[in-house]
PDB file of C-alpha atoms in Angstrom:
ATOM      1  CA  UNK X  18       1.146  12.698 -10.737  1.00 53.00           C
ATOM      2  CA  UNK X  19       4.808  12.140 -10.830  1.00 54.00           C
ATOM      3  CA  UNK X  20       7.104  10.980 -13.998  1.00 57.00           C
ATOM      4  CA  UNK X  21       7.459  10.882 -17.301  1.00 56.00           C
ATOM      5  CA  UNK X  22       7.596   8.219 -19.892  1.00 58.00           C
ATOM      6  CA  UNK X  23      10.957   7.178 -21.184  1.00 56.00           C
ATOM      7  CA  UNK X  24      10.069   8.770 -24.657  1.00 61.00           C
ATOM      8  CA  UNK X  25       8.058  11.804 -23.386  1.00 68.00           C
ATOM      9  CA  UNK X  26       4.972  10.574 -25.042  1.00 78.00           C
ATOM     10  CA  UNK X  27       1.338   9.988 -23.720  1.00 88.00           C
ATOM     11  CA  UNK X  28       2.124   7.074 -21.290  1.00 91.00           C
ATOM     12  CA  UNK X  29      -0.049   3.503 -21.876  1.00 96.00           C
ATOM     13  CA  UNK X  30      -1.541   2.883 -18.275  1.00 98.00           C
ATOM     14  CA  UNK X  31      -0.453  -0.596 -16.384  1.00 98.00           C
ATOM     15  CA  UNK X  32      -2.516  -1.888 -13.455  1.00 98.00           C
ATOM     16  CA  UNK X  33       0.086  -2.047 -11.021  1.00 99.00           C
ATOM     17  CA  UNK X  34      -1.880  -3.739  -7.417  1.00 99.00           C
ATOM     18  CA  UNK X  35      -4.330  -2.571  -5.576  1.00 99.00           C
ATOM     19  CA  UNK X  36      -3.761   0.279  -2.921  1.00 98.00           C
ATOM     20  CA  UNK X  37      -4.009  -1.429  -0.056  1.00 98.00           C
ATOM     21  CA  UNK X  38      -0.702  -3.490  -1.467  1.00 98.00           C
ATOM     22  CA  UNK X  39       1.336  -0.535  -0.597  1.00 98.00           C
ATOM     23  CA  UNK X  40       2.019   0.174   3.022  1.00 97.00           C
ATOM     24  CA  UNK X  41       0.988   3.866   4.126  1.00 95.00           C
ATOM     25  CA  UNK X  42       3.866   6.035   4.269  1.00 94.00           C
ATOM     26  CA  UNK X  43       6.124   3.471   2.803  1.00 95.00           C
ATOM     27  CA  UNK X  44       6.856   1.452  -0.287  1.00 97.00           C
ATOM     28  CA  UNK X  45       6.841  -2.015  -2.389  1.00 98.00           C
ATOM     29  CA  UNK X  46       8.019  -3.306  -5.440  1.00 98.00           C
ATOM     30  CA  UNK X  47       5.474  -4.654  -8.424  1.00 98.00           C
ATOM     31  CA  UNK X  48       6.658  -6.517 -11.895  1.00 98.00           C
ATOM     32  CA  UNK X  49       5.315  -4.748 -15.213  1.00 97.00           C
ATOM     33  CA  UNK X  50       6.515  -5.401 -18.559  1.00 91.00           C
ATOM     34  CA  UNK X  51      10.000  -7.450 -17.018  1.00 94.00           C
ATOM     35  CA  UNK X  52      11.259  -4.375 -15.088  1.00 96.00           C
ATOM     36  CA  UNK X  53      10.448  -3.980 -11.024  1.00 98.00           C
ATOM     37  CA  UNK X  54       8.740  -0.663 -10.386  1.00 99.00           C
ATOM     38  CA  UNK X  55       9.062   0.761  -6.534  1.00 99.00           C
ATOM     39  CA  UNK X  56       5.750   2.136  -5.562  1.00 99.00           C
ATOM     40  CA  UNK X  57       5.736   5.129  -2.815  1.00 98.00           C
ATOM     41  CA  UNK X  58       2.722   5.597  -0.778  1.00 97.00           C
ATOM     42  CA  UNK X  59       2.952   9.409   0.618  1.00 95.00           C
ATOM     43  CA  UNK X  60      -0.634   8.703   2.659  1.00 92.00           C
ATOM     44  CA  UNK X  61       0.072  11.777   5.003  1.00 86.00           C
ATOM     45  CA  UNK X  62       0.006  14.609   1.950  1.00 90.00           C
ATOM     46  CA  UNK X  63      -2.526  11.883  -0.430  1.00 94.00           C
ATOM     47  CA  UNK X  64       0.648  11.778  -3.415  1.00 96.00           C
ATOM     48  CA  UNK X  65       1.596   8.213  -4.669  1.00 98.00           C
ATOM     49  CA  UNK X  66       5.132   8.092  -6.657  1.00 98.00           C
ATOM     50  CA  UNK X  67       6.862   5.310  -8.595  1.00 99.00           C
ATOM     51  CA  UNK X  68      10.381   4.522  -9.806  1.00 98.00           C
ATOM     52  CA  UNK X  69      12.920   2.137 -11.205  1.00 98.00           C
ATOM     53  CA  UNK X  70      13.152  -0.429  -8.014  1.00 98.00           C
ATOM     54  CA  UNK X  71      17.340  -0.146  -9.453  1.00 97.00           C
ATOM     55  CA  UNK X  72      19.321   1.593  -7.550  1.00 95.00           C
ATOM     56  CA  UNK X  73      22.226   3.062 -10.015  1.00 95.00           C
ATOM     57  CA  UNK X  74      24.798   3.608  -7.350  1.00 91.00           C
ATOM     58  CA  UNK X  75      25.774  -0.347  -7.170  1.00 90.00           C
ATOM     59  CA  UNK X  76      22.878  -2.022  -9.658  1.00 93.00           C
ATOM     60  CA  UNK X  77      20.629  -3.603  -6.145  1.00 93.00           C
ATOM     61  CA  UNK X  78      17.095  -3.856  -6.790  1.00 96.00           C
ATOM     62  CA  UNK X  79      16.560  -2.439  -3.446  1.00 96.00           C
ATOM     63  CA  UNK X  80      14.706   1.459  -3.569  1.00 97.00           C
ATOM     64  CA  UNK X  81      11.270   0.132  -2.609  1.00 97.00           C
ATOM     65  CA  UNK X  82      12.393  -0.596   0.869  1.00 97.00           C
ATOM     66  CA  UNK X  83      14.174   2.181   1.083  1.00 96.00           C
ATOM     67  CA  UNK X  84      14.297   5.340   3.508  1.00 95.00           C
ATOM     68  CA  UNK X  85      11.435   7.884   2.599  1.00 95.00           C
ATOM     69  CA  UNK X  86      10.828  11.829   3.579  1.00 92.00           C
ATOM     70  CA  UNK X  87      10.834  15.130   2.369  1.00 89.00           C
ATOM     71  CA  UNK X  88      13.961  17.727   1.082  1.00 80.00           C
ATOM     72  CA  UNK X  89      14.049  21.529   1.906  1.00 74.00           C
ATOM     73  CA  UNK X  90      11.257  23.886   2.119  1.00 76.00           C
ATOM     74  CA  UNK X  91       9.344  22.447  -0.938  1.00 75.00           C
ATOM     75  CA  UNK X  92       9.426  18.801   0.891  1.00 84.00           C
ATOM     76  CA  UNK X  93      10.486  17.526  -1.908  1.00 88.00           C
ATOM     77  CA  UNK X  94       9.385  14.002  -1.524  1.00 96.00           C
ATOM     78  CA  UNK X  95      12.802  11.417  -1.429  1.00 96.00           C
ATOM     79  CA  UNK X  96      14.105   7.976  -0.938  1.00 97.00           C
ATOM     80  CA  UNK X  97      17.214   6.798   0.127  1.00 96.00           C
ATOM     81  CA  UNK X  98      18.689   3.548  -1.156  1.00 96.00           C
ATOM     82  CA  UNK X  99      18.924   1.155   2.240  1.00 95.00           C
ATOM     83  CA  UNK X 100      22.480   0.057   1.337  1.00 93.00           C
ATOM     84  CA  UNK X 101      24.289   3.138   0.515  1.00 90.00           C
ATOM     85  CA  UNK X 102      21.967   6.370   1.615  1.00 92.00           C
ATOM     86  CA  UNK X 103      21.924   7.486  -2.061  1.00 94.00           C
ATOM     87  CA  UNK X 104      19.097   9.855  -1.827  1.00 96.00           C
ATOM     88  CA  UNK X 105      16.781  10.582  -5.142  1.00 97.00           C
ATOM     89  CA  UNK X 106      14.182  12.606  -5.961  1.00 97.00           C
ATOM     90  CA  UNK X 107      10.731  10.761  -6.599  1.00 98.00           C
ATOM     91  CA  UNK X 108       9.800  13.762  -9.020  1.00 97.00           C
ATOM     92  CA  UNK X 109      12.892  14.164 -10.696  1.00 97.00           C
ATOM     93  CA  UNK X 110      14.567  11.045 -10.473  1.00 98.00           C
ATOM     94  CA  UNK X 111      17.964  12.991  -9.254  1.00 97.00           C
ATOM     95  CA  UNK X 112      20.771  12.150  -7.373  1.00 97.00           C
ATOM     96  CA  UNK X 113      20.437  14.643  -3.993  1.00 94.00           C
ATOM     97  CA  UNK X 114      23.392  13.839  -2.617  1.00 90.00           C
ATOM     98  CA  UNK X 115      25.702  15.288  -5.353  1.00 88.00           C
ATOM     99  CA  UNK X 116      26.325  12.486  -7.542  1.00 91.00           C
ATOM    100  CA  UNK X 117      25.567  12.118 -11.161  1.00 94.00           C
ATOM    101  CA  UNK X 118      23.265   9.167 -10.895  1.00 96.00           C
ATOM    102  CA  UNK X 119      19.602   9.463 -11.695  1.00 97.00           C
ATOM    103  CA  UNK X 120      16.640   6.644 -11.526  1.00 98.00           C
ATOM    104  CA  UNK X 121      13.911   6.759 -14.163  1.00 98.00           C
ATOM    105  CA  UNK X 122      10.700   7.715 -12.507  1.00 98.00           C
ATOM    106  CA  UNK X 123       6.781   7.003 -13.981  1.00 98.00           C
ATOM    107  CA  UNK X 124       3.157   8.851 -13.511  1.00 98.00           C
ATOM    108  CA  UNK X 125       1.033   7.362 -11.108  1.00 98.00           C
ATOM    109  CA  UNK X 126      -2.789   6.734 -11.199  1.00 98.00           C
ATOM    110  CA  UNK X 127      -4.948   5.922  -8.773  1.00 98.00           C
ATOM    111  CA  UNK X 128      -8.584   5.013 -10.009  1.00 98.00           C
ATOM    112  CA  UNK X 129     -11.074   2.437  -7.881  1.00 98.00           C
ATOM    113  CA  UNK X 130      -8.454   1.638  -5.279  1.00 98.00           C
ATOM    114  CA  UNK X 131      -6.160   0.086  -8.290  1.00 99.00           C
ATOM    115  CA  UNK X 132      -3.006   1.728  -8.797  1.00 99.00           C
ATOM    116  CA  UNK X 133      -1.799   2.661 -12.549  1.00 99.00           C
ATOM    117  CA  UNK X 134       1.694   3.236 -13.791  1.00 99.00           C
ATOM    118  CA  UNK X 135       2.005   4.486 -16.618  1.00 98.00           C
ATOM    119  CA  UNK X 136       5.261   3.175 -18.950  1.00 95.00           C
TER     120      UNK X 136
END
């Protein structure tokens, strides 16, 4: 489970969609509380991940369909922004191309097929 709240404190789970919503190996964007979360389904290693959908670099609403792998020898799990290639960690939430720009990431549940965020 991947995130933090924005206040560090025990997060309040959100039903989010169901898992089958999310395309294996891929990514989608759900509504909660007024703000688009991006979803990441990492099927292949079984870890889910979810983000601000923003994109910091130029304010597009755009991560969910963006460009998804892994970093360096601890695969750190990634997605790149389709417009611009900014690359971010989906742990940290950090810029890894060398910019100061960082997205606001968010623990991830799975229970009963229904997928949790919690905010």
């Amino acid at each position: 489970m991947a995130g933090s709240t924005p206040n560090g404190s025990a997060p309040k789970w959100r039903f989010a969609c169901q898992v089958e919503d999310i395309p294996s190996d891929g990514g989608a964007c759900v509504s909660l509380n007024e703000e688009q979360i991006a979803i990441f389904n990492f099927s292949r290693r079984g870890q889910w991940y979810a983000t601000e959908n923003r994109c910091p670099h130029k304010q597009q609403m755009a991560l969910s369909r963006g460009m998804t792998g892994s970093l360096g020898e601890q695969c750190e799990p990634k997605v790149a922004c389709p417009f611009h290639k900014k690359t971010f960690s989906l742990v940290t939430g950090e810029c890894l191309t060398g910019e100061d720009y960082k997205i606001r990431t968010y623990p991830v549940k799975i229970k009963d097929g229904k997928i949790y965020i919690g905010m």
